[in-house]
mmCIF file of C-alpha atoms in Angstrom:
data_model
loop_
_atom_site.group_PDB
_atom_site.id
_atom_site.type_symbol
_atom_site.label_atom_id
_atom_site.label_comp_id
_atom_site.label_asym_id
_atom_site.label_seq_id
_atom_site.Cartn_x
_atom_site.Cartn_y
_atom_site.Cartn_z
ATOM 1 C CA MET F 1 5.046 1.914 16.773
ATOM 2 C CA THR F 2 3.302 4.531 14.689
ATOM 3 C CA GLN F 3 0.036 2.931 13.654
ATOM 4 C CA LEU F 4 -1.012 2.900 10.051
ATOM 5 C CA GLU F 5 -4.193 4.779 9.314
ATOM 6 C CA LEU F 6 -4.753 2.796 6.139
ATOM 7 C CA SER F 7 -7.859 0.668 5.798
ATOM 8 C CA GLY F 8 -10.078 -0.738 3.085
ATOM 9 C CA VAL F 9 -8.590 -0.368 -0.380
ATOM 10 C CA VAL F 10 -5.207 1.233 -1.094
ATOM 11 C CA PRO F 11 -4.635 2.045 -4.772
ATOM 12 C CA LEU F 12 -1.109 1.534 -6.074
ATOM 13 C CA ALA F 13 0.339 3.289 -9.117
ATOM 14 C CA THR F 14 3.538 3.904 -10.991
ATOM 15 C CA VAL F 15 3.212 7.551 -12.028
ATOM 16 C CA ASP F 16 4.939 8.627 -15.235
ATOM 17 C CA ASP F 17 4.619 12.412 -15.238
ATOM 18 C CA GLU F 18 2.870 15.460 -13.788
ATOM 19 C CA ALA F 19 -0.223 15.034 -15.926
ATOM 20 C CA ALA F 20 -0.639 11.438 -14.755
ATOM 21 C CA ALA F 21 -0.159 12.487 -11.135
ATOM 22 C CA HIS F 22 -3.042 14.934 -11.326
ATOM 23 C CA THR F 23 -5.232 12.595 -13.363
ATOM 24 C CA ILE F 24 -4.837 9.868 -10.750
ATOM 25 C CA ALA F 25 -5.350 12.217 -7.813
ATOM 26 C CA ASP F 26 -8.405 13.832 -9.418
ATOM 27 C CA GLY F 27 -9.917 10.431 -10.120
ATOM 28 C CA LEU F 28 -9.323 9.075 -6.625
ATOM 29 C CA VAL F 29 -10.810 12.151 -4.980
ATOM 30 C CA ALA F 30 -13.857 12.057 -7.259
ATOM 31 C CA GLY F 31 -14.259 8.348 -6.572
ATOM 32 C CA GLY F 32 -14.210 8.772 -2.812
ATOM 33 C CA LEU F 33 -10.897 6.985 -2.318
ATOM 34 C CA PRO F 34 -8.321 9.727 -1.621
ATOM 35 C CA VAL F 35 -5.301 7.550 -0.848
ATOM 36 C CA LEU F 36 -2.444 6.414 -3.080
ATOM 37 C CA GLU F 37 0.741 4.391 -2.815
ATOM 38 C CA VAL F 38 3.195 5.686 -5.422
ATOM 39 C CA ALA F 39 5.648 2.984 -6.433
ATOM 40 C CA LEU F 40 9.243 4.158 -6.739
ATOM 41 C CA ARG F 41 9.775 2.183 -9.904
ATOM 42 C CA ASN F 42 10.752 5.013 -12.219
ATOM 43 C CA ASP F 43 12.523 8.358 -12.149
ATOM 44 C CA TYR F 44 9.330 10.351 -11.556
ATOM 45 C CA GLY F 45 8.225 8.550 -8.389
ATOM 46 C CA LEU F 46 9.529 11.041 -5.855
ATOM 47 C CA ASP F 47 8.329 14.006 -7.906
ATOM 48 C CA ALA F 48 4.904 12.368 -8.101
ATOM 49 C CA ILE F 49 4.778 12.046 -4.318
ATOM 50 C CA ALA F 50 5.742 15.695 -3.909
ATOM 51 C CA ARG F 51 3.231 16.839 -6.530
ATOM 52 C CA ILE F 52 0.337 14.876 -5.001
ATOM 53 C CA ALA F 53 1.291 15.692 -1.416
ATOM 54 C CA ALA F 54 1.243 19.399 -2.257
ATOM 55 C CA ARG F 55 -2.397 19.143 -3.307
ATOM 56 C CA GLY F 56 -3.436 18.247 0.213
ATOM 57 C CA ASP F 57 -6.464 16.184 -0.812
ATOM 58 C CA VAL F 58 -4.848 12.744 -1.162
ATOM 59 C CA ALA F 59 -2.999 10.745 1.515
ATOM 60 C CA VAL F 60 0.047 9.744 -0.503
ATOM 61 C CA GLY F 61 2.673 7.205 0.478
ATOM 62 C CA ALA F 62 5.775 5.710 -1.084
ATOM 63 C CA GLY F 63 5.917 2.118 -2.260
ATOM 64 C CA THR F 64 8.744 -0.136 -3.426
ATOM 65 C CA VAL F 65 11.023 1.537 -0.872
ATOM 66 C CA LEU F 66 14.238 -0.483 -0.830
ATOM 67 C CA THR F 67 16.769 1.576 1.119
ATOM 68 C CA PRO F 68 16.929 4.041 4.034
ATOM 69 C CA GLU F 69 18.005 6.678 1.525
ATOM 70 C CA GLN F 70 14.851 6.176 -0.546
ATOM 71 C CA LEU F 71 12.876 6.253 2.661
ATOM 72 C CA GLN F 72 14.257 9.630 3.687
ATOM 73 C CA ARG F 73 13.801 11.117 0.239
ATOM 74 C CA SER F 74 10.195 9.875 0.225
ATOM 75 C CA ILE F 75 9.515 11.478 3.602
ATOM 76 C CA ASP F 76 11.129 14.699 2.430
ATOM 77 C CA ALA F 77 8.838 14.635 -0.629
ATOM 78 C CA GLY F 78 5.773 14.376 1.597
ATOM 79 C CA ALA F 79 5.063 10.642 1.879
ATOM 80 C CA ARG F 80 2.745 9.931 4.813
ATOM 81 C CA PHE F 81 3.400 6.197 4.872
ATOM 82 C CA ILE F 82 6.023 3.780 3.580
ATOM 83 C CA VAL F 83 5.498 0.418 1.893
ATOM 84 C CA ALA F 84 8.299 -2.012 1.060
ATOM 85 C CA PRO F 85 8.243 -5.248 -0.952
ATOM 86 C CA GLY F 86 10.227 -7.098 1.725
ATOM 87 C CA LEU F 87 11.197 -6.800 5.363
ATOM 88 C CA ASP F 88 14.458 -4.857 5.554
ATOM 89 C CA GLU F 89 15.354 -4.079 9.162
ATOM 90 C CA GLU F 90 17.243 -0.887 8.265
ATOM 91 C CA VAL F 91 14.284 0.503 6.328
ATOM 92 C CA VAL F 92 11.827 -0.398 9.094
ATOM 93 C CA GLU F 93 13.999 1.035 11.860
ATOM 94 C CA ALA F 94 14.593 4.254 9.903
ATOM 95 C CA ALA F 95 10.863 4.694 9.333
ATOM 96 C CA LEU F 96 10.029 4.082 12.979
ATOM 97 C CA ALA F 97 12.762 6.512 14.049
ATOM 98 C CA ALA F 98 11.218 9.112 11.743
ATOM 99 C CA GLY F 99 7.753 8.453 13.152
ATOM 100 C CA VAL F 100 6.346 7.392 9.773
ATOM 101 C CA PRO F 101 4.106 4.317 9.434
ATOM 102 C CA VAL F 102 5.850 1.511 7.571
ATOM 103 C CA LEU F 103 4.412 -1.595 5.978
ATOM 104 C CA PRO F 104 7.060 -4.132 4.914
ATOM 105 C CA GLY F 105 6.274 -7.143 2.794
ATOM 106 C CA VAL F 106 6.266 -10.685 4.190
ATOM 107 C CA GLN F 107 5.734 -14.158 2.774
ATOM 108 C CA THR F 108 6.685 -16.566 5.541
ATOM 109 C CA ALA F 109 6.141 -17.146 9.247
ATOM 110 C CA SER F 110 9.789 -16.227 9.802
ATOM 111 C CA ASP F 111 9.164 -12.878 8.101
ATOM 112 C CA VAL F 112 6.181 -12.235 10.369
ATOM 113 C CA GLN F 113 8.243 -13.069 13.466
ATOM 114 C CA ARG F 114 10.937 -10.635 12.348
ATOM 115 C CA GLY F 115 8.273 -7.980 11.952
ATOM 116 C CA LEU F 116 6.952 -8.651 15.443
ATOM 117 C CA ARG F 117 10.459 -8.341 16.887
ATOM 118 C CA LEU F 118 10.681 -4.906 15.282
ATOM 119 C CA GLY F 119 7.429 -3.904 16.961
ATOM 120 C CA LEU F 120 5.172 -4.157 13.910
ATOM 121 C CA ASP F 121 1.643 -5.527 13.962
ATOM 122 C CA ARG F 122 0.686 -4.441 10.445
ATOM 123 C CA LEU F 123 2.411 -6.174 7.528
ATOM 124 C CA LYS F 124 2.017 -6.465 3.767
ATOM 125 C CA LEU F 125 1.468 -9.962 2.337
ATOM 126 C CA PHE F 126 3.388 -9.768 -0.933
ATOM 127 C CA PRO F 127 3.014 -11.001 -3.547
ATOM 128 C CA ALA F 128 -0.237 -12.319 -2.142
ATOM 129 C CA SER F 129 -1.114 -14.520 -5.108
ATOM 130 C CA VAL F 130 2.288 -16.218 -4.935
ATOM 131 C CA ALA F 131 2.519 -16.333 -1.124
ATOM 132 C CA GLY F 132 -0.699 -18.305 -0.729
ATOM 133 C CA GLY F 133 -3.360 -15.595 -0.627
ATOM 134 C CA LEU F 134 -6.334 -16.431 1.545
ATOM 135 C CA ASP F 135 -4.857 -19.821 2.467
ATOM 136 C CA ALA F 136 -1.736 -18.119 3.835
ATOM 137 C CA LEU F 137 -3.844 -15.645 5.786
ATOM 138 C CA GLY F 138 -5.868 -18.490 7.236
ATOM 139 C CA ALA F 139 -2.670 -20.207 8.352
ATOM 140 C CA PHE F 140 -1.082 -17.060 9.796
ATOM 141 C CA ALA F 141 -4.151 -15.802 11.670
ATOM 142 C CA PRO F 142 -4.270 -18.317 14.562
ATOM 143 C CA VAL F 143 -0.484 -18.316 14.951
ATOM 144 C CA PHE F 144 -0.128 -14.525 14.928
ATOM 145 C CA PRO F 145 -3.458 -13.280 16.345
ATOM 146 C CA THR F 146 -2.210 -9.727 16.934
ATOM 147 C CA VAL F 147 -1.002 -9.200 13.357
ATOM 148 C CA ARG F 148 -3.102 -7.780 10.532
ATOM 149 C CA PHE F 149 -2.149 -7.909 6.876
ATOM 150 C CA MET F 150 -2.527 -5.929 3.653
ATOM 151 C CA PRO F 151 -2.525 -8.358 0.715
ATOM 152 C CA SER F 152 -0.871 -6.938 -2.394
ATOM 153 C CA GLY F 153 -0.099 -8.588 -5.707
ATOM 154 C CA GLY F 154 -2.913 -10.353 -7.525
ATOM 155 C CA VAL F 155 -5.665 -8.425 -5.739
ATOM 156 C CA LYS F 156 -8.477 -7.477 -8.120
ATOM 157 C CA PRO F 157 -12.217 -6.734 -8.020
ATOM 158 C CA ALA F 158 -13.061 -10.440 -8.324
ATOM 159 C CA ASN F 159 -11.285 -11.373 -5.070
ATOM 160 C CA LEU F 160 -11.274 -8.044 -3.217
ATOM 161 C CA ALA F 161 -14.363 -8.819 -1.134
ATOM 162 C CA ASP F 162 -12.940 -12.166 -0.014
ATOM 163 C CA TYR F 163 -9.703 -10.528 1.110
ATOM 164 C CA LEU F 164 -11.387 -7.658 2.942
ATOM 165 C CA ALA F 165 -13.806 -9.997 4.684
ATOM 166 C CA HIS F 166 -10.942 -11.966 6.217
ATOM 167 C CA PRO F 167 -10.497 -11.011 9.893
ATOM 168 C CA ALA F 168 -6.703 -10.902 9.548
ATOM 169 C CA VAL F 169 -6.898 -8.257 6.792
ATOM 170 C CA PHE F 170 -7.033 -4.520 7.498
ATOM 171 C CA ALA F 171 -6.569 -3.324 3.912
ATOM 172 C CA ALA F 172 -5.915 -4.581 0.396
ATOM 173 C CA SER F 173 -3.657 -3.021 -2.205
ATOM 174 C CA GLY F 174 -4.287 -3.097 -5.924
ATOM 175 C CA SER F 175 -3.001 -1.529 -9.113
ATOM 176 C CA TRP F 176 -6.143 -1.916 -11.235
ATOM 177 C CA ILE F 177 -7.750 1.304 -9.999
ATOM 178 C CA ALA F 178 -5.006 3.542 -11.366
ATOM 179 C CA SER F 179 -3.685 1.287 -14.110
ATOM 180 C CA ALA F 180 -1.930 2.765 -17.125
ATOM 181 C CA GLU F 181 -5.020 2.088 -19.227
ATOM 182 C CA ARG F 182 -7.282 3.982 -16.834
ATOM 183 C CA VAL F 183 -4.841 6.870 -16.560
ATOM 184 C CA ALA F 184 -4.844 7.123 -20.353
ATOM 185 C CA ALA F 185 -8.654 7.091 -20.328
ATOM 186 C CA GLY F 186 -8.811 9.952 -17.835
ATOM 187 C CA ALA F 187 -9.793 10.830 -14.300
ATOM 188 C CA GLU F 188 -13.375 9.595 -14.627
ATOM 189 C CA ALA F 189 -12.168 6.097 -15.529
ATOM 190 C CA ILE F 190 -10.139 6.057 -12.330
ATOM 191 C CA ALA F 191 -13.066 7.471 -10.360
ATOM 192 C CA GLU F 192 -15.314 4.702 -11.679
ATOM 193 C CA ALA F 193 -12.883 2.006 -10.511
ATOM 194 C CA ALA F 194 -12.458 3.759 -7.168
ATOM 195 C CA ARG F 195 -16.218 3.880 -6.599
ATOM 196 C CA GLU F 196 -16.507 0.178 -7.376
ATOM 197 C CA ALA F 197 -13.694 -0.617 -4.933
ATOM 198 C CA VAL F 198 -15.266 1.501 -2.200
ATOM 199 C CA ALA F 199 -18.611 -0.236 -2.720
ATOM 200 C CA ILE F 200 -16.975 -3.667 -2.470
ATOM 201 C CA ALA F 201 -15.123 -2.612 0.685
ATOM 202 C CA GLU F 202 -18.267 -1.267 2.324
ATOM 203 C CA ALA F 203 -20.190 -4.441 1.510
ATOM 204 C CA ALA F 204 -17.412 -6.550 3.033
ATOM 205 C CA GLU F 205 -17.527 -4.742 6.398
#
């Protein structure tokens, strides 16, 4: 499969308009964390991906990808990776056929086995806080030693270090860095959160 280049902390955001897209991108670059998963949860999602991808200074991917059609439109907009809330075989197979890294969400051992059958060894644990968090990772790790996970959902500064220190985790996704409140406060507010996340990630290595 096409390996994901993601590691450490992956900010997640729902982007409302062009101004927000640039505010988020500016903040992430200034904060030393130039990567962003744009959730396709509103009408501006694809435009946000295209706008940020055109800048060339942020590795932007599409999140909340539910269908092969959304997948293709995301790739056409410039998404460099795909994240889905669940494991949909059609979405995964379409991404692999397109040569784009894909990270589907899993909650159960059966989900992980389905991912392995599709050739994946990187999966998203989602929603992590509901799916068992660190306890789930501890249970999965000895059973699926070749699989690494990106927890998402309930990840925050208070538990980020614990997640990143787990040997079964290759990255952690969180929405606090580019939250609506920080976007409203401006790029420096996002940069501040990004710097804190980077520092936590580096300390957890």
